[in-house]
PDB file of C-alpha atoms in Angstrom:
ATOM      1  CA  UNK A  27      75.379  97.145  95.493  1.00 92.00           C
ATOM      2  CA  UNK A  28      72.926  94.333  96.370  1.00 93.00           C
ATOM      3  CA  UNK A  29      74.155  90.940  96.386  1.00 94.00           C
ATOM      4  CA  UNK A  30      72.176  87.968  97.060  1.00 94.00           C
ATOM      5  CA  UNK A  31      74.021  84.980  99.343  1.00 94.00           C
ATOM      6  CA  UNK A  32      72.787  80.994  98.455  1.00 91.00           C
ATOM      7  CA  UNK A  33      71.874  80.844 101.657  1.00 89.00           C
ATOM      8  CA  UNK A  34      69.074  83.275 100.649  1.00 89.00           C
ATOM      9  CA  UNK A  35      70.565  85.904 103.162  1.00 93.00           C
ATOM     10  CA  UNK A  36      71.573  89.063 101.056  1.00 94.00           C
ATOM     11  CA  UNK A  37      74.955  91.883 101.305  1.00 94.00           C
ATOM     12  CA  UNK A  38      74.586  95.558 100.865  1.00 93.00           C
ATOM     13  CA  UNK A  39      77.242  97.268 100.360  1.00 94.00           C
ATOM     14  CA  UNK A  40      77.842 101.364  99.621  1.00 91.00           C
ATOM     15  CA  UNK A  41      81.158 101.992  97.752  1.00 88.00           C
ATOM     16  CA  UNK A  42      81.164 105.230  99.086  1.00 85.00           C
ATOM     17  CA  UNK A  43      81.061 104.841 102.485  1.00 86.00           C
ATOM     18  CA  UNK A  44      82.039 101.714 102.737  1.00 88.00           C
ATOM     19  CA  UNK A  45      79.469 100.370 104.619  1.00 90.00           C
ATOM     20  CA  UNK A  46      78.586  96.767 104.489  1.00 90.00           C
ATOM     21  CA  UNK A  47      75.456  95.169 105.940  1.00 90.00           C
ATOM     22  CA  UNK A  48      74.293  91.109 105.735  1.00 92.00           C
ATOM     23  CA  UNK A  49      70.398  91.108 106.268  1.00 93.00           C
ATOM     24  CA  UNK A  50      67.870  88.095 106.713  1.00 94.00           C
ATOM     25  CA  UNK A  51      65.832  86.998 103.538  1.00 94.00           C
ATOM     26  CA  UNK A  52      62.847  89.094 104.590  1.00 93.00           C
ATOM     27  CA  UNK A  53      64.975  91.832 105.500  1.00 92.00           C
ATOM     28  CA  UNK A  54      66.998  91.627 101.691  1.00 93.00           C
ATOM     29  CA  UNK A  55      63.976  91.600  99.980  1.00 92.00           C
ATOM     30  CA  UNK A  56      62.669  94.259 101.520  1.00 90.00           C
ATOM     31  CA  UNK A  57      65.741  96.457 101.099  1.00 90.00           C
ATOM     32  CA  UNK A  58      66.099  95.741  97.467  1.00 89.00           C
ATOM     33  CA  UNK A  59      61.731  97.052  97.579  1.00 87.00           C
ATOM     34  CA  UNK A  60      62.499 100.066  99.412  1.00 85.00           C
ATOM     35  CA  UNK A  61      65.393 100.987  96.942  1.00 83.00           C
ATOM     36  CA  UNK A  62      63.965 100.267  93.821  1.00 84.00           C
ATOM     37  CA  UNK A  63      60.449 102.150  94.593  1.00 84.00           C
ATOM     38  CA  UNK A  64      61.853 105.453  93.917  1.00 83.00           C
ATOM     39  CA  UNK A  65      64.264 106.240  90.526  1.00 84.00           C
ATOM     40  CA  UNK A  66      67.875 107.630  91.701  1.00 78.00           C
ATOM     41  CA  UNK A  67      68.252 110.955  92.612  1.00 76.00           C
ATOM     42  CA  UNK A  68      64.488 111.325  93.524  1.00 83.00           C
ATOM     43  CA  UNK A  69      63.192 112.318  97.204  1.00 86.00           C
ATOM     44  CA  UNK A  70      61.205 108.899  99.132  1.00 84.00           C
ATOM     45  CA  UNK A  71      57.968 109.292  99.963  1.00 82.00           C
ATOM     46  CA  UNK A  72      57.406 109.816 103.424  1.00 80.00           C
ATOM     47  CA  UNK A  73      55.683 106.165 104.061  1.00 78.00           C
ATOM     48  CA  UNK A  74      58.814 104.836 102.792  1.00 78.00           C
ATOM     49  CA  UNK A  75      60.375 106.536 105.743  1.00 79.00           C
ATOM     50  CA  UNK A  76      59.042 105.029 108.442  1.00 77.00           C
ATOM     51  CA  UNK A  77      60.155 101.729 107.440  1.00 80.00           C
ATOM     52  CA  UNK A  78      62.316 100.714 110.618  1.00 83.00           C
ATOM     53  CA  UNK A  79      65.145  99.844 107.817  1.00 87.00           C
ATOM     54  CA  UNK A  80      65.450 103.219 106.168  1.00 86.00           C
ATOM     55  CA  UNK A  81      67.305 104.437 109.266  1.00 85.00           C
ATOM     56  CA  UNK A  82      69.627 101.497 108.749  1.00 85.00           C
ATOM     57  CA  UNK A  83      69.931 102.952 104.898  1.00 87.00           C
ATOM     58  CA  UNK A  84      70.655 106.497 106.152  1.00 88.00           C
ATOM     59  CA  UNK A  85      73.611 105.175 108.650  1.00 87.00           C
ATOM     60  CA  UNK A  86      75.248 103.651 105.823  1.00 87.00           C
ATOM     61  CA  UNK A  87      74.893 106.693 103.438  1.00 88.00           C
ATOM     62  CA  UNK A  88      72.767 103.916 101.067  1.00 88.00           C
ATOM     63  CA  UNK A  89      70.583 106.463 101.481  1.00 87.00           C
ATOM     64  CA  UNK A  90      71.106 111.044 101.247  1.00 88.00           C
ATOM     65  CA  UNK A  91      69.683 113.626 101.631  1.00 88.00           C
ATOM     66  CA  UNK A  92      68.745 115.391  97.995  1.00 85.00           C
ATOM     67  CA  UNK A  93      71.114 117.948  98.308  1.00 88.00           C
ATOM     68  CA  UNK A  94      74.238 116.006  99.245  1.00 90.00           C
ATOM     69  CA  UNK A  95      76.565 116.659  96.486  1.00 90.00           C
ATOM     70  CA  UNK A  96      78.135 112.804  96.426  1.00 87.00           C
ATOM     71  CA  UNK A  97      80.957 113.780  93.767  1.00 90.00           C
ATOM     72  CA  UNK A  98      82.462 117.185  95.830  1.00 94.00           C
ATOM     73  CA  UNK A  99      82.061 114.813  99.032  1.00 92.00           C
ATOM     74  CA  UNK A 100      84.507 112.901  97.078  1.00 91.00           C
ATOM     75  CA  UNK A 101      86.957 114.616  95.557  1.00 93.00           C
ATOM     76  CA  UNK A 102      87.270 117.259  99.063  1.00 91.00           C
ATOM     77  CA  UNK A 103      87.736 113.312 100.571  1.00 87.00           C
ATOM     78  CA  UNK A 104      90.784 112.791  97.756  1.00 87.00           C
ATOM     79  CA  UNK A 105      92.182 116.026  98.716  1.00 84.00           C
ATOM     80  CA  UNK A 106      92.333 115.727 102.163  1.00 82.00           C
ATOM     81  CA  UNK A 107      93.757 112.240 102.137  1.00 79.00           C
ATOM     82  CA  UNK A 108      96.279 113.209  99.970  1.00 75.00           C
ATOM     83  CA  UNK A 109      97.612 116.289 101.629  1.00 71.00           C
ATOM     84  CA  UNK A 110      97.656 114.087 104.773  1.00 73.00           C
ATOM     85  CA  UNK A 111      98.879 110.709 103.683  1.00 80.00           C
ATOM     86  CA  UNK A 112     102.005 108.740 104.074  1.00 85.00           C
ATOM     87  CA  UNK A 113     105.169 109.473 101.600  1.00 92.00           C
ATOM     88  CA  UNK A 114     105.012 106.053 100.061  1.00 94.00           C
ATOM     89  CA  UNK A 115     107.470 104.491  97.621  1.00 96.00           C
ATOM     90  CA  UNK A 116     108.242 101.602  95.478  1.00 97.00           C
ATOM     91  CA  UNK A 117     111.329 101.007  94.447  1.00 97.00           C
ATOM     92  CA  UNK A 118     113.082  98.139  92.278  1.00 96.00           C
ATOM     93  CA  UNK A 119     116.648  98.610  92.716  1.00 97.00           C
ATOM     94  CA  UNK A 120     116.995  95.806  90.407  1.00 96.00           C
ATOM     95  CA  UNK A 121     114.816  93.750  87.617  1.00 93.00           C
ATOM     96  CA  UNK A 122     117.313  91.014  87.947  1.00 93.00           C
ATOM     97  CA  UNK A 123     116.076  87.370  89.961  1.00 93.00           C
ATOM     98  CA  UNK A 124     117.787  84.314  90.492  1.00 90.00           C
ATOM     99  CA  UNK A 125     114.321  82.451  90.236  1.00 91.00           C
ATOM    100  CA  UNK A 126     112.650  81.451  87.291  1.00 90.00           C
ATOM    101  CA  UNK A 127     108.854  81.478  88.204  1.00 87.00           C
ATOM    102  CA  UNK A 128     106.721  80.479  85.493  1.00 80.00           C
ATOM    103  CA  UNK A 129     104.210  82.596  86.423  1.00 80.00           C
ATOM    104  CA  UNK A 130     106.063  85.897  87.210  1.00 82.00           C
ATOM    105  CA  UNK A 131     104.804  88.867  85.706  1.00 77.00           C
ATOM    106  CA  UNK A 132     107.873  90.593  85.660  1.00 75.00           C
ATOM    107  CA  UNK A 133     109.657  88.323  82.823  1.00 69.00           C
ATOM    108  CA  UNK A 134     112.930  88.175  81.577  1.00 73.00           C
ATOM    109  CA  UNK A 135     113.537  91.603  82.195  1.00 75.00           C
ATOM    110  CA  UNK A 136     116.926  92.434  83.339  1.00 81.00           C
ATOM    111  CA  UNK A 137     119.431  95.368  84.772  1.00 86.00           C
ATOM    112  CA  UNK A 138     119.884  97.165  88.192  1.00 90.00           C
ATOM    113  CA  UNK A 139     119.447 100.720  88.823  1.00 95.00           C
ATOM    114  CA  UNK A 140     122.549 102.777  88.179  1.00 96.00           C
ATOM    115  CA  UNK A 141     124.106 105.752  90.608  1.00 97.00           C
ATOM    116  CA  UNK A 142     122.659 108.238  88.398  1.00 97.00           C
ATOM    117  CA  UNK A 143     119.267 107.208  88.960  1.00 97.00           C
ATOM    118  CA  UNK A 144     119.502 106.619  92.444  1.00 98.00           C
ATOM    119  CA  UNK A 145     121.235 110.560  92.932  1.00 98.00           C
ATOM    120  CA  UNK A 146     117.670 111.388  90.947  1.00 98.00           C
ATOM    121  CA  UNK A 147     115.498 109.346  93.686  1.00 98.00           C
ATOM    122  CA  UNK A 148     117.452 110.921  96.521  1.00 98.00           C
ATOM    123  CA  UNK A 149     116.752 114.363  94.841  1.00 98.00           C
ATOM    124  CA  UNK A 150     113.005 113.922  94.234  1.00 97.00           C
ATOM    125  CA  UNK A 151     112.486 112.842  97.797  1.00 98.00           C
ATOM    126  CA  UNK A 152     114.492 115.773  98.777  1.00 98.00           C
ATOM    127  CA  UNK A 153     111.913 118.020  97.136  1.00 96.00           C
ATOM    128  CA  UNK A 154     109.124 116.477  98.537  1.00 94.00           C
ATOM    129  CA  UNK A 155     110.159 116.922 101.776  1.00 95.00           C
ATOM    130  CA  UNK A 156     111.047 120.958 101.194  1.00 95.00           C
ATOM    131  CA  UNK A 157     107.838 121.393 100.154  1.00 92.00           C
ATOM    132  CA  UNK A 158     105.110 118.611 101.820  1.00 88.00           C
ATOM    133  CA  UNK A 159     104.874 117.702 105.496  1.00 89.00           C
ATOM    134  CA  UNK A 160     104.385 113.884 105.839  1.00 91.00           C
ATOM    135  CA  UNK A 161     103.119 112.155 108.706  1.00 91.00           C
ATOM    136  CA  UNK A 162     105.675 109.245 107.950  1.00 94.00           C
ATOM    137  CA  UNK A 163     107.454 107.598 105.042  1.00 96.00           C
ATOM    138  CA  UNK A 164     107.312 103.924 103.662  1.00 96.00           C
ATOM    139  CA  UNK A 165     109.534 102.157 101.040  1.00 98.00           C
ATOM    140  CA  UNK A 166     109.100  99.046  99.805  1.00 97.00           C
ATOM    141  CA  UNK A 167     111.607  97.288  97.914  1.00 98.00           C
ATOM    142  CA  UNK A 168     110.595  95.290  94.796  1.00 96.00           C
ATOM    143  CA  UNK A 169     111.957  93.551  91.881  1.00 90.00           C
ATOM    144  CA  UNK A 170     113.443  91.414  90.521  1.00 92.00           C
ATOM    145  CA  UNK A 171     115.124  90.358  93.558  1.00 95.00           C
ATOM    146  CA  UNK A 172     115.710  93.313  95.161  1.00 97.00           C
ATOM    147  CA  UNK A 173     118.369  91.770  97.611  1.00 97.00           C
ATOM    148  CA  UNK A 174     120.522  91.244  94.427  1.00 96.00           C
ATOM    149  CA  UNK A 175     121.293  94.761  95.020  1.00 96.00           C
ATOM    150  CA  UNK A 176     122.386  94.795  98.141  1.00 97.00           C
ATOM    151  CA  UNK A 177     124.319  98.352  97.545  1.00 97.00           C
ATOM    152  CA  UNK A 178     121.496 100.223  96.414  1.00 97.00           C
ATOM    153  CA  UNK A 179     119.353  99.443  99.062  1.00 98.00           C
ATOM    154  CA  UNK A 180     122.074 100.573 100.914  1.00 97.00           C
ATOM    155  CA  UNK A 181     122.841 103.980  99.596  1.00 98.00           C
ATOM    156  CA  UNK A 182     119.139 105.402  99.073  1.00 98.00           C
ATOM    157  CA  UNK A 183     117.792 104.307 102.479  1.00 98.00           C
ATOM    158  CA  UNK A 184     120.901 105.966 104.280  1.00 98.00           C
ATOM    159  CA  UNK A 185     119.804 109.492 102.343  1.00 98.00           C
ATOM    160  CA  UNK A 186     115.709 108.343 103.548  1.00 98.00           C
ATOM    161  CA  UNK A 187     116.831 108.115 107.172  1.00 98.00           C
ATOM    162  CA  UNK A 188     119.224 111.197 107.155  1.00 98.00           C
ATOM    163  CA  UNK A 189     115.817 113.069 105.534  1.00 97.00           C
ATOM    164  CA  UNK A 190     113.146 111.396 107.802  1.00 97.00           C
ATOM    165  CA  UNK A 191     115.847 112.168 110.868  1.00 97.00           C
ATOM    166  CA  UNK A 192     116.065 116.075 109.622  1.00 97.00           C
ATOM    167  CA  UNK A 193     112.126 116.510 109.148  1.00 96.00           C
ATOM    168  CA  UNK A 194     111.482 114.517 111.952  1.00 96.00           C
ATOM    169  CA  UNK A 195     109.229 111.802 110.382  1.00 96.00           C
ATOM    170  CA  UNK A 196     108.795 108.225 110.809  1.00 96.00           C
ATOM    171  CA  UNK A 197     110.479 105.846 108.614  1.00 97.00           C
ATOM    172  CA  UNK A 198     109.741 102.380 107.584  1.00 96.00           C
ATOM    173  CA  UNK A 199     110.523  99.959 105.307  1.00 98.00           C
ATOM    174  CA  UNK A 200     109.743  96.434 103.491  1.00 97.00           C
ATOM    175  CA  UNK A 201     111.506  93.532 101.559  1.00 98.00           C
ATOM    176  CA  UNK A 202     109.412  91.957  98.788  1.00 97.00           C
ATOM    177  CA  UNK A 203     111.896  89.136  98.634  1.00 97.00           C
ATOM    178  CA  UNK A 204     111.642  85.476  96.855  1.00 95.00           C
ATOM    179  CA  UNK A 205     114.063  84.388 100.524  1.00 96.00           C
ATOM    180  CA  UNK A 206     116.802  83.059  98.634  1.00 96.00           C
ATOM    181  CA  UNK A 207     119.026  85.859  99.157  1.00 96.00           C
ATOM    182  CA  UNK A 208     119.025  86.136 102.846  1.00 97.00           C
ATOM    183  CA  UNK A 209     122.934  86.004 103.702  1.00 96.00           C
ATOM    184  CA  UNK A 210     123.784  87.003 107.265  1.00 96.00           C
ATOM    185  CA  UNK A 211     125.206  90.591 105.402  1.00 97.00           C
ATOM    186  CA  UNK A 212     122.010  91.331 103.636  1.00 97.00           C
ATOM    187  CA  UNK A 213     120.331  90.737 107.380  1.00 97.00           C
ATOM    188  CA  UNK A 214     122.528  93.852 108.635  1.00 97.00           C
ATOM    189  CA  UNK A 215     121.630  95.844 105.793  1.00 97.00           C
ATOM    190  CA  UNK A 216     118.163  95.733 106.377  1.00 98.00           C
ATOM    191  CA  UNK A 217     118.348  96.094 109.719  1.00 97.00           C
ATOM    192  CA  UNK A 218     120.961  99.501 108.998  1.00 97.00           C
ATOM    193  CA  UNK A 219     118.599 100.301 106.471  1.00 97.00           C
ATOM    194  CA  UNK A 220     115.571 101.296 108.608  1.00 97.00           C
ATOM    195  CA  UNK A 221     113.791  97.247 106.982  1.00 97.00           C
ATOM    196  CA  UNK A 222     111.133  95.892 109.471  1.00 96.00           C
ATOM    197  CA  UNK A 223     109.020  93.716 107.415  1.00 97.00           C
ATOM    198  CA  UNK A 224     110.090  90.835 104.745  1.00 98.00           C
ATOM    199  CA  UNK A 225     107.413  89.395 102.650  1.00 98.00           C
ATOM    200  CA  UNK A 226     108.901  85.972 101.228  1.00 97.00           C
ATOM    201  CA  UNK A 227     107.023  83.313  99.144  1.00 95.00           C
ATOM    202  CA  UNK A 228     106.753  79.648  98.968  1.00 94.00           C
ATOM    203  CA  UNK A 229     104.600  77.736  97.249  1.00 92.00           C
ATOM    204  CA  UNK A 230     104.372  74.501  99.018  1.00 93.00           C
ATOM    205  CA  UNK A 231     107.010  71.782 100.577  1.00 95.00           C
ATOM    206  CA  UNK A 232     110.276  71.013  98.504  1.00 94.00           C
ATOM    207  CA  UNK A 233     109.126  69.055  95.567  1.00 93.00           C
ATOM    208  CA  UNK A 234     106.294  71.754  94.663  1.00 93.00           C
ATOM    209  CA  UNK A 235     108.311  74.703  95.322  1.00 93.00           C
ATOM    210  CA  UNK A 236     111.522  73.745  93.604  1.00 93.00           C
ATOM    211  CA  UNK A 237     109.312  73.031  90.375  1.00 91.00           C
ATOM    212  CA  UNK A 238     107.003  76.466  90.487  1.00 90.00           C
ATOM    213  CA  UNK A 239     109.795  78.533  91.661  1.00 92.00           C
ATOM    214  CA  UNK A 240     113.046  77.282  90.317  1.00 91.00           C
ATOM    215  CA  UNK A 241     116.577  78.532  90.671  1.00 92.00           C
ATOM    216  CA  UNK A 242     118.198  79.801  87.382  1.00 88.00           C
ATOM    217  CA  UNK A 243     121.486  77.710  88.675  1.00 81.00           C
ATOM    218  CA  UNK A 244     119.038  74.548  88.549  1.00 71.00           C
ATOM    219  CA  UNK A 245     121.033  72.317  90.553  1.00 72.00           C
ATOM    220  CA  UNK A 246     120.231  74.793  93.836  1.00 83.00           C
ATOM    221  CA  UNK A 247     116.883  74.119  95.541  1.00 93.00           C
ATOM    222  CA  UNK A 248     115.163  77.354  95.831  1.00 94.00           C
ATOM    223  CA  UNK A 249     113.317  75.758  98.622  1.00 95.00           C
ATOM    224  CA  UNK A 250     115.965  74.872 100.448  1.00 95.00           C
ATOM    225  CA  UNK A 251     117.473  78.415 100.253  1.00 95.00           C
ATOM    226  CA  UNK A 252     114.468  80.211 101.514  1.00 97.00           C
ATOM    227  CA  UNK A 253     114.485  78.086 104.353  1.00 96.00           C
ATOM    228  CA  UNK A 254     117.896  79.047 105.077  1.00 96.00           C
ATOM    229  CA  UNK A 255     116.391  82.463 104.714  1.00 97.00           C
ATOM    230  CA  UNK A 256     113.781  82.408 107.025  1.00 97.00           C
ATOM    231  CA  UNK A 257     116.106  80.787 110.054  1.00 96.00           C
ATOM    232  CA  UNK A 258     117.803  83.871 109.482  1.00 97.00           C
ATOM    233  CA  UNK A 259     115.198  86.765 110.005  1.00 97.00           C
ATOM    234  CA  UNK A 260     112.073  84.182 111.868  1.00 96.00           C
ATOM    235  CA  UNK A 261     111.589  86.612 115.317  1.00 93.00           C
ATOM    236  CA  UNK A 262     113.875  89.475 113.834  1.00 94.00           C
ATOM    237  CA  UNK A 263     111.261  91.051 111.610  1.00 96.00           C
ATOM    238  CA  UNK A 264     107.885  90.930 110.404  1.00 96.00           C
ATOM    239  CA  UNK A 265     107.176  88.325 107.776  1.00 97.00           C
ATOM    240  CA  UNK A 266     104.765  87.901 105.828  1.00 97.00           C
ATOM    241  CA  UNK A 267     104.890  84.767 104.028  1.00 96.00           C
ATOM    242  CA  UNK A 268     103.110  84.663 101.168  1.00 95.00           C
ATOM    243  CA  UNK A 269     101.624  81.088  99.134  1.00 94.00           C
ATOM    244  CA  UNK A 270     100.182  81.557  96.058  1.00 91.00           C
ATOM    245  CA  UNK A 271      98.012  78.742  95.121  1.00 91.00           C
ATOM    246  CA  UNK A 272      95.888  77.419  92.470  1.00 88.00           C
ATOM    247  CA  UNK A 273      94.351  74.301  91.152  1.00 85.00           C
ATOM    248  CA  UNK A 274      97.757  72.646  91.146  1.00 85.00           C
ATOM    249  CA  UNK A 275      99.286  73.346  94.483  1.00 88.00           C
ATOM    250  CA  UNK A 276      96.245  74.219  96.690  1.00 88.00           C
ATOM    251  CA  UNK A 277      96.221  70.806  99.090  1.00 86.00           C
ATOM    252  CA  UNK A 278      99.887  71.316  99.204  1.00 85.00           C
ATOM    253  CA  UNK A 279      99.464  74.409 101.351  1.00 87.00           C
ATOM    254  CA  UNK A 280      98.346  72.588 104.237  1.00 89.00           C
ATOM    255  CA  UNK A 281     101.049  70.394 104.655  1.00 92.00           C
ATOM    256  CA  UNK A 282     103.481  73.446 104.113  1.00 93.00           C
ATOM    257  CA  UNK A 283     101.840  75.422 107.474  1.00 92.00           C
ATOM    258  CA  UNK A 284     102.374  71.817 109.409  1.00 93.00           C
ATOM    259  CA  UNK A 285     106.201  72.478 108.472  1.00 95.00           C
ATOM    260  CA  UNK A 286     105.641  75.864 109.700  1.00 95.00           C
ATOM    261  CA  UNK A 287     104.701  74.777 112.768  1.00 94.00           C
ATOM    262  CA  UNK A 288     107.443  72.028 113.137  1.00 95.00           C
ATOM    263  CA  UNK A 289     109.410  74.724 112.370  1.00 95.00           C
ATOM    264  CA  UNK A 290     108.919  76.375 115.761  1.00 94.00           C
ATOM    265  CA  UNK A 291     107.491  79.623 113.432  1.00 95.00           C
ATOM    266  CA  UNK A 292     103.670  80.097 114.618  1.00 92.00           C
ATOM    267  CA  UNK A 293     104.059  80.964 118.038  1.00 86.00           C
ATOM    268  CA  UNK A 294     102.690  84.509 118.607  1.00 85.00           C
ATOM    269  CA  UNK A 295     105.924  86.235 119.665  1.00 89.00           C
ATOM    270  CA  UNK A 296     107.225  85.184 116.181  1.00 92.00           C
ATOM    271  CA  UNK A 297     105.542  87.768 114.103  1.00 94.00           C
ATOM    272  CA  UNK A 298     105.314  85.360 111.264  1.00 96.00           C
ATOM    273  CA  UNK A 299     101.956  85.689 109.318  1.00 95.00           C
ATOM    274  CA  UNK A 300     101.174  83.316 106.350  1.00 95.00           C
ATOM    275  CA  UNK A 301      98.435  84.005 103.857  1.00 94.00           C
ATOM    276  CA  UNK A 302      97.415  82.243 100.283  1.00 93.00           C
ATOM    277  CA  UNK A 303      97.371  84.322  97.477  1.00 92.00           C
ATOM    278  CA  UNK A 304      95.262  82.947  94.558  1.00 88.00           C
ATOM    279  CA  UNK A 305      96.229  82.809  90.761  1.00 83.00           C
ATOM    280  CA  UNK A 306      94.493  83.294  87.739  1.00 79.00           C
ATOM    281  CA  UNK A 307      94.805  82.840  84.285  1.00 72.00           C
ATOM    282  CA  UNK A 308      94.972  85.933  82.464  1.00 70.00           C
ATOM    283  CA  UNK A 309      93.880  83.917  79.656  1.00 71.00           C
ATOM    284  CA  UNK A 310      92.554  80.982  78.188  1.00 71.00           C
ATOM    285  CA  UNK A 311      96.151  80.519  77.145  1.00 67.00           C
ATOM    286  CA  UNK A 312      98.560  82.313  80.236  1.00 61.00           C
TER     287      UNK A 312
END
């Protein structure tokens, strides 16, 4: 993939490989020459390869040799990732949420995962593990608000940690929480439950917040709770703390990292990471 920066400079990049090389005008134009002077799949001519940039095109596998067979490179690639990779999992214990985003893709869907359901988890990752090594396992908890349901959480990562302890595999585990939820009890069941990463959202100081991300309850500031939240688990865990912006709240994101800060929450032993996350309309209309 060529693409051409405004500042004239140019980007290669090889989805492949994943190489990814900036080059000078000259340098650009020259690259998108040597490409285009020979139709895919067809050998260079030798002048072509004495062009000091062709080695540059070799090292990033823009460039291989004719018998490379790109599509077995691939799928041996799949394979071997997947026969190696970590046990992943994402689980929503619970579609229910106390917050009424008007944006949330999840909707008014409602209803929290039953025993039965949870025995069938349990026994699929039992399986798994008879049958695959992993070189570690990773669960993150979704929703809904998954800390609504605080006793599933509880019950499936106990059987996780009794597996991972028996096979003798790493175990890990995240919170894809709204922060509103975070009681003092739901703190020690993460922490029993093998949870070392929260990621918690806000959208901006009080009066943006409280109107993108309202409480159901409407006379609780959802704001207000999360903060509450995040005094809780701040140093205790990793936390990522996500602010999805868009036309309407962007400037407001600014002011909400100097309340970070006032907060006492940036310093480096905190473990506290904020990004933006940017939304789109799916539609002219949504």
């Amino acid at each position: 993939h060529l693409i051409p920066l405004t500042s004239g400079d140019g980007v290669v990049y090889n989805g492949r490989s994943g190489a990814l090389v900036k080059l000078s005008p000259g340098a650009f134009a020259r690259c998108e020459a040597l490409l285009s002077s020979t139709p895919k799949g067809k050998p260079f001519s030798t002048s072509v390869e004495g062009d000091n940039l062709f080695a540059h095109l070799v090292a990033g596998s823009f460039v291989v040799e004719e018998d490379f067979d790109e599509l077995a490179f691939i799928e041996d690639q799949y394979n071997r990732e997947r026969s190696h990779s970590q046990f992943l999992l994402t689980i929503l214990p619970t579609f229910g949420c106390n917050l009424g985003c008007d944006y949330c893709f999840v909707g008014k869907k409602k209803g929290a995962m039953d025993r039965e359901r949870q025995d069938q988890i349990i026994e699929f990752v039992t399986k798994r593990f008879a049958t695959q090594k992993f070189p570690s396992m990773a669960v993150d908890w979704f929703g809904g608000e998954p800390l609504l349901a605080l006793p599933a959480i509880e019950y499936l990562s106990r059987a996780f940690l009794d597996l991972c302890a028996k096979y003798d595999t790493p175990y890990s585990a995240q919170v894809i929480t709204n922060g509103t939820m975070i009681s003092d009890k739901a703190v020690d069941v993460m922490t029993n439950a093998g949870i070392d990463r929260l990621q918690i959202t806000l959208d901006g100081l009080k009066e943006i917040h409280d109107v993108r991300r309202p409480s159901k309850l409407r006379v609780i500031s959802s704001f207000e709770q999360t903060i509450l939240g995040l005094g809780r688990v701040v140093g205790k865990f990793v936390i990522r703390l996500r602010i999805n912006v868009d036309k309407h709240n962007l400037p407001e994101a600014w002011r909400l990292l100097d309340f970070f800060d006032e907060q006492g929450w940036l310093g480096a032993d905190k473990a506290f990471y904020p990004y933006l996350a940017r939304i789109s309309p799916f539609t002219e209309a949504c």
